[in-house]
Coordinates of C-alpha atoms in Angstrom, one line a residue:
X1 CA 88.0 -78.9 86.9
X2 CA 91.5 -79.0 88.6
X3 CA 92.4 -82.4 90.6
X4 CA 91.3 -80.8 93.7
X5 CA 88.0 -79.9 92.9
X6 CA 87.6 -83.1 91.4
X7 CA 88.7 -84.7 94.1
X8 CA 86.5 -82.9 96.5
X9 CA 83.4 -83.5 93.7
X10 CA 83.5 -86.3 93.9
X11 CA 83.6 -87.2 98.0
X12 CA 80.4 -85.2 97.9
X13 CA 78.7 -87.8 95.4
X14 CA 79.9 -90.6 96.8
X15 CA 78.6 -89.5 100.5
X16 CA 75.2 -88.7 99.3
X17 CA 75.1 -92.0 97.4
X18 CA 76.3 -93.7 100.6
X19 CA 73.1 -92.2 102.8
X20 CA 70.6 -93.1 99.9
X21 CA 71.5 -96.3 98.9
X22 CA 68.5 -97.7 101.0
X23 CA 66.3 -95.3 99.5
X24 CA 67.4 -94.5 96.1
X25 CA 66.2 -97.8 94.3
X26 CA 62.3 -97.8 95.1
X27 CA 61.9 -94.0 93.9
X28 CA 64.5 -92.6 91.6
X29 CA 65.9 -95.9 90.8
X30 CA 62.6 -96.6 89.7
X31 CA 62.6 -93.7 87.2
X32 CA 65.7 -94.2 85.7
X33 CA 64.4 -98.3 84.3
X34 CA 63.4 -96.2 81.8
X35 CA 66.5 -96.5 79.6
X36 CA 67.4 -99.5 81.0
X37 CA 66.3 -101.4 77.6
X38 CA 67.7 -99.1 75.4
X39 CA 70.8 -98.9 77.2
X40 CA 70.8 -103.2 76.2
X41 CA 69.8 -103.2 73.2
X42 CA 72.4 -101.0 72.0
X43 CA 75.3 -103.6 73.0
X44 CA 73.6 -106.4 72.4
X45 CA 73.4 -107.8 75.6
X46 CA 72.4 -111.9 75.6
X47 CA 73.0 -114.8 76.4
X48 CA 77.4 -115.7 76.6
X49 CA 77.9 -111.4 76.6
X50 CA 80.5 -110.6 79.0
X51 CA 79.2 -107.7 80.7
X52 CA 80.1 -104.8 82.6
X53 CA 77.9 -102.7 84.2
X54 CA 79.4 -99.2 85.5
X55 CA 77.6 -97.5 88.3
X56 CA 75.1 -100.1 89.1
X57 CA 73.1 -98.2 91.9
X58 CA 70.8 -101.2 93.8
X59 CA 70.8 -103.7 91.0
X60 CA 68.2 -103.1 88.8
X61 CA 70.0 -103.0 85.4
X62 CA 72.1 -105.6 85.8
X63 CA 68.9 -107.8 86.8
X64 CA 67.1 -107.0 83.1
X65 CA 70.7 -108.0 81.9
X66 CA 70.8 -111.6 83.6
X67 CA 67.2 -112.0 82.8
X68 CA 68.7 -111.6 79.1
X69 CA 71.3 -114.6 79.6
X70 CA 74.4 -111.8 79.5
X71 CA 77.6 -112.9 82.0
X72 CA 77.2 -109.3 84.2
X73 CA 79.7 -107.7 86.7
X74 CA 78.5 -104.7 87.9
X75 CA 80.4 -102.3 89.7
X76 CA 79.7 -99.2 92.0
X77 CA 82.3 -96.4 93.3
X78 CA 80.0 -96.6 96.6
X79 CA 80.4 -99.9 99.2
X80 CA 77.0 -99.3 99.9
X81 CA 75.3 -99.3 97.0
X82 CA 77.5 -102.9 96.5
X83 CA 76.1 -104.3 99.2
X84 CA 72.6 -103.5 98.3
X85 CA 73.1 -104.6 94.5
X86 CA 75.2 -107.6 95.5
X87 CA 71.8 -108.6 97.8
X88 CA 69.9 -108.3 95.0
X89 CA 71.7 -110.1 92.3
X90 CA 72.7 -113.2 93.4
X91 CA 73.7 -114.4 89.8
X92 CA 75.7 -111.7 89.5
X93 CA 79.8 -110.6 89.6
X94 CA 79.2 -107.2 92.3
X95 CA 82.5 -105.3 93.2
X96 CA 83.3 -101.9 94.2
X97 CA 85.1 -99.8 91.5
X98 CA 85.4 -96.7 90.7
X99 CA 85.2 -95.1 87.4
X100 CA 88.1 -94.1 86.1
X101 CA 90.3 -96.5 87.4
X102 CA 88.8 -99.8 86.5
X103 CA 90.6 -103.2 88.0
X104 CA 90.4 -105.0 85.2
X105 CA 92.4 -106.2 82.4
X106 CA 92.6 -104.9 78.8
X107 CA 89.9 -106.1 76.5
X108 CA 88.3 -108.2 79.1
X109 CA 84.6 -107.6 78.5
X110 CA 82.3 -107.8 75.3
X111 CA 80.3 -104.9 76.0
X112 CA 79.7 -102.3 79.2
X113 CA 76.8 -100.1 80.2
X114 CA 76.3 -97.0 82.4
X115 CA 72.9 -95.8 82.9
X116 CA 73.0 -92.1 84.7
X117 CA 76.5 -92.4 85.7
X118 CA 79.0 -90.3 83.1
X119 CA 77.2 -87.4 84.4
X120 CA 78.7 -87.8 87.9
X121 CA 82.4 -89.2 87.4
X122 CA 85.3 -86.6 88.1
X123 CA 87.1 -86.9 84.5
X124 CA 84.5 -88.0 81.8
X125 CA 87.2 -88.0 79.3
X126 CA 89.6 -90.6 81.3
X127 CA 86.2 -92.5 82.5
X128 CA 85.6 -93.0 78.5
X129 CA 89.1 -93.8 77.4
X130 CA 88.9 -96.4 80.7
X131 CA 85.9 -97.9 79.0
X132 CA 87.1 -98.0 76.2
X133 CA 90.3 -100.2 77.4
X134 CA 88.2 -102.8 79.2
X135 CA 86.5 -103.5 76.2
X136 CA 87.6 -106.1 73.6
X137 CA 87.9 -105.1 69.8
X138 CA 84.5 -104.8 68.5
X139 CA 82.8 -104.1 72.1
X140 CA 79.9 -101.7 72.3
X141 CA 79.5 -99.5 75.1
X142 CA 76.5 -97.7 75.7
X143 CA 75.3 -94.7 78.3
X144 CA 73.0 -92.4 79.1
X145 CA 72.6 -89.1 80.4
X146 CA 70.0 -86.6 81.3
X147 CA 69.2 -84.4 78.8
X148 CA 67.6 -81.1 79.1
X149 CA 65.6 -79.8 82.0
X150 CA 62.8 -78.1 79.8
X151 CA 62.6 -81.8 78.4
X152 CA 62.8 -84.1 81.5
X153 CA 60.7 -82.7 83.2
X154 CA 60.9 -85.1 86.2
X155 CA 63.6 -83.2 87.6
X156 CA 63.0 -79.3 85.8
X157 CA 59.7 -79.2 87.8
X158 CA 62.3 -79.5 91.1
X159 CA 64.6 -77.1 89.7
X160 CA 61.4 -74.8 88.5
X161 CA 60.3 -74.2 92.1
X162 CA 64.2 -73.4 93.2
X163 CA 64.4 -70.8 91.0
X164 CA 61.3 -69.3 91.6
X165 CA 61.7 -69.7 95.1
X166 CA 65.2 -67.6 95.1
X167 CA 67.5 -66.9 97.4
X168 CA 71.5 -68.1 97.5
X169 CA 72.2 -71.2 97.1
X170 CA 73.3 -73.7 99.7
X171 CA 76.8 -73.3 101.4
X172 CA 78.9 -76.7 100.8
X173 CA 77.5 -77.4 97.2
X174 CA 81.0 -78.4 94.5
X175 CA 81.5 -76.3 91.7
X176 CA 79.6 -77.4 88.2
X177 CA 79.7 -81.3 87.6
X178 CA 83.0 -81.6 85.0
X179 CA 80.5 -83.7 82.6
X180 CA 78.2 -80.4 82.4
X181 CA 80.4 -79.2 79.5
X182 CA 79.9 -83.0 77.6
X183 CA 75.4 -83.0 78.4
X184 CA 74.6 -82.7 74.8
X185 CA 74.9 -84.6 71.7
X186 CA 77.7 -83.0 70.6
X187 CA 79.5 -82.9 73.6
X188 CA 78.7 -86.9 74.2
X189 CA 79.6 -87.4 70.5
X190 CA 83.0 -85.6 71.3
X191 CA 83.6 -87.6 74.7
X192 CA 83.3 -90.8 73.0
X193 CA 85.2 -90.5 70.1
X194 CA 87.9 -89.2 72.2
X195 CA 88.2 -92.0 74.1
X196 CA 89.0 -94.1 71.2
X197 CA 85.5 -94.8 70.0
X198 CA 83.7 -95.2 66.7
X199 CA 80.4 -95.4 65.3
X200 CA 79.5 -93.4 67.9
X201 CA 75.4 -92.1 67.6
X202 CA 73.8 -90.3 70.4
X203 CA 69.8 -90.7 70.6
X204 CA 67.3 -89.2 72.4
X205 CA 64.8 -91.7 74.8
X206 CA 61.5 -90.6 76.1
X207 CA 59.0 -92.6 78.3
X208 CA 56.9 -90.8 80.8
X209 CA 56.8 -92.0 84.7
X210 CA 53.6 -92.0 86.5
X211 CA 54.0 -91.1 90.2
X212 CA 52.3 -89.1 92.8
X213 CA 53.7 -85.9 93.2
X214 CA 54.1 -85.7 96.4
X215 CA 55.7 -89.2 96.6
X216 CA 57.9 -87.9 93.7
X217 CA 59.2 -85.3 96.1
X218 CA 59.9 -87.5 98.2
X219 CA 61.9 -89.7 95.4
X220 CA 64.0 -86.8 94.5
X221 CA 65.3 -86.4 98.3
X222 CA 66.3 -89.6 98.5
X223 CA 67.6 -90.8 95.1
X224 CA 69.8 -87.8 93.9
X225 CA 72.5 -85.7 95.6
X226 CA 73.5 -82.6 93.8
X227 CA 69.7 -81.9 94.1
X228 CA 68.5 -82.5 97.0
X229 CA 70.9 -80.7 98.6
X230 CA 70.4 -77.9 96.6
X231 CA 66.7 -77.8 98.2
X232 CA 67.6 -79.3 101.5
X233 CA 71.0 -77.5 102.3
X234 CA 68.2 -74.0 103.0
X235 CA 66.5 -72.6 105.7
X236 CA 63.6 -74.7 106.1
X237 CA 61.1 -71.7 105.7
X238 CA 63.0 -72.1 102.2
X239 CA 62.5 -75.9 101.4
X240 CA 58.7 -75.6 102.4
X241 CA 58.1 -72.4 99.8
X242 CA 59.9 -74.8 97.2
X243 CA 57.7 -77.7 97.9
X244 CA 54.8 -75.9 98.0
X245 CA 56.0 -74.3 94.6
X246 CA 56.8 -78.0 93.3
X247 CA 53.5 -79.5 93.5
X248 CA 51.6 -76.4 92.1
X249 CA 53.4 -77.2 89.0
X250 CA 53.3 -80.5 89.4
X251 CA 49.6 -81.0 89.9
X252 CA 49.1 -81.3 86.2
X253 CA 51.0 -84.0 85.6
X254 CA 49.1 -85.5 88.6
X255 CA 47.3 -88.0 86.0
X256 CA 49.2 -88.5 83.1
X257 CA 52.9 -88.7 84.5
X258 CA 56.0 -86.7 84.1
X259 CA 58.0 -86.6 81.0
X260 CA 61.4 -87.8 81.2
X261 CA 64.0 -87.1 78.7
X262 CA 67.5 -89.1 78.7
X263 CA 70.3 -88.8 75.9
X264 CA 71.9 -92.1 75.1
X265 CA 75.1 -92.4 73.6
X266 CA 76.6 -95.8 72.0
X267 CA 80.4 -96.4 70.6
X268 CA 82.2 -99.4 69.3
X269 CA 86.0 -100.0 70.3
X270 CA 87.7 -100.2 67.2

């Protein structure tokens, strides 16, 4: 993806971030606590770790962090979303930062998180290499991504009904995501290691999320972007047809949850 349409990728994330940031944390935000733990564990996050948190969303990651004695500063690209994490975590460092292009100095944090957000920077490679820098010798960074629809099956079931559905997608959608090309665990082992990391493993994390389905459709409108506009940028004769088709499939995971599938990938800085 060519600076442009980089650039123009990622004004459209951080607009739909901005107009859910009051609704993405009691839904989607929800969902996504499922790596949360893993994500901690893999840096050793504790009491006297200096922290960072990258893409913090409303808070909720950085709170199981200062509930485990770690220092935190978490940082989001969207003011919004500060304000609504910095509410929430009053024992917490919250700034707006972007990713690439973190304000702080070299080696200045033990270990750094991201949970969900690789997958929606404009240059992975220079978002790992940045990670990489802030990160004192020995640091572990660890994040997560989404890993295939057929597996997370939280958001295939959405993307399930599109398809069947039909029709042209919305006008005003960016091109491809530039992580697409990195959303497996060899392309996450390859984005690591060429931003200067090693040990690098990539694991898969499974947990199912019990949710009413129709509340669950509800969760996906207002806690992602990419998606909901594909299903909300159509003709609303459209968007009905793909709800309806969205809870048919749904309706048996009505009682034991949807599966959800995450890939998480951990480094150390040498």
């Amino acid at each position: 993806m060519n600076g442009g349409r980089a650039a123009d990728f990622a004004a459209f994330e951080r607009r739909g971030w901005a107009a859910r940031s009051a609704t993405y944390g009691e839904g989607f935000g929800a969902m996504t606590a499922g790596v949360h733990p893993a994500l901690l564990d893999a840096v050793g996050a504790g009491p006297g770790s200096r922290l960072l948190e990258v893409g913090c969303g409303t808070g909720r990651l950085a709170a199981l962090a200062l509930r485990r004695g770690a220092e935190v500063t978490a940082t989001d690209a969207v003011a919004e979303m500060v304000a609504a994490a910095a509410a929430a975590l009053p024992g917490a460092r919250v700034e707006q930062a972007a990713l690439p292009g973190l304000p702080y100095p070299d080696g200045w944090f033990d270990a750094a998180v991201g949970a969900f957000v690789i997958n929606h920077v404009p240059d992975p490679p220079a978002a790992a290499a940045d990670l990489h820098r802030v990160l004192a010798p020995g640091g572990r960074l660890a994040l997560s991504c989404w890993d295939t629809l057929a597996a997370n099956r939280a958001q295939g079931l959405v993307f399930d009904a599109v398809r069947a559905v039909g029709g042209p997608p919305p006008a005003g959608l960016p091109g491809a995501a530039p992580f697409t090309r990195y959303a497996s665990v060899d392309g996450l082992t390859a984005l690591l290691t060429g931003g200067g990391f090693t040990d690098v493993t990539v694991t898969p994390v499974r947990w199912t999320h019990r949710v009413d389905p129709a509340d669950w459709w509800r969760h996906v409108l207002g806690g992602t972007v990419i998606t909901a506009a594909l299903v909300e940028g159509r003709p609303p004769a459209e968007t009905d047809a793909i709800r309806t088709e969205y809870l048919r499939l749904a309706a048996p995971y009505a009682d034991e949850g949807l599966p959800v599938a995450a890939l998480v990938a951990t480094g150390t800085r040498g």
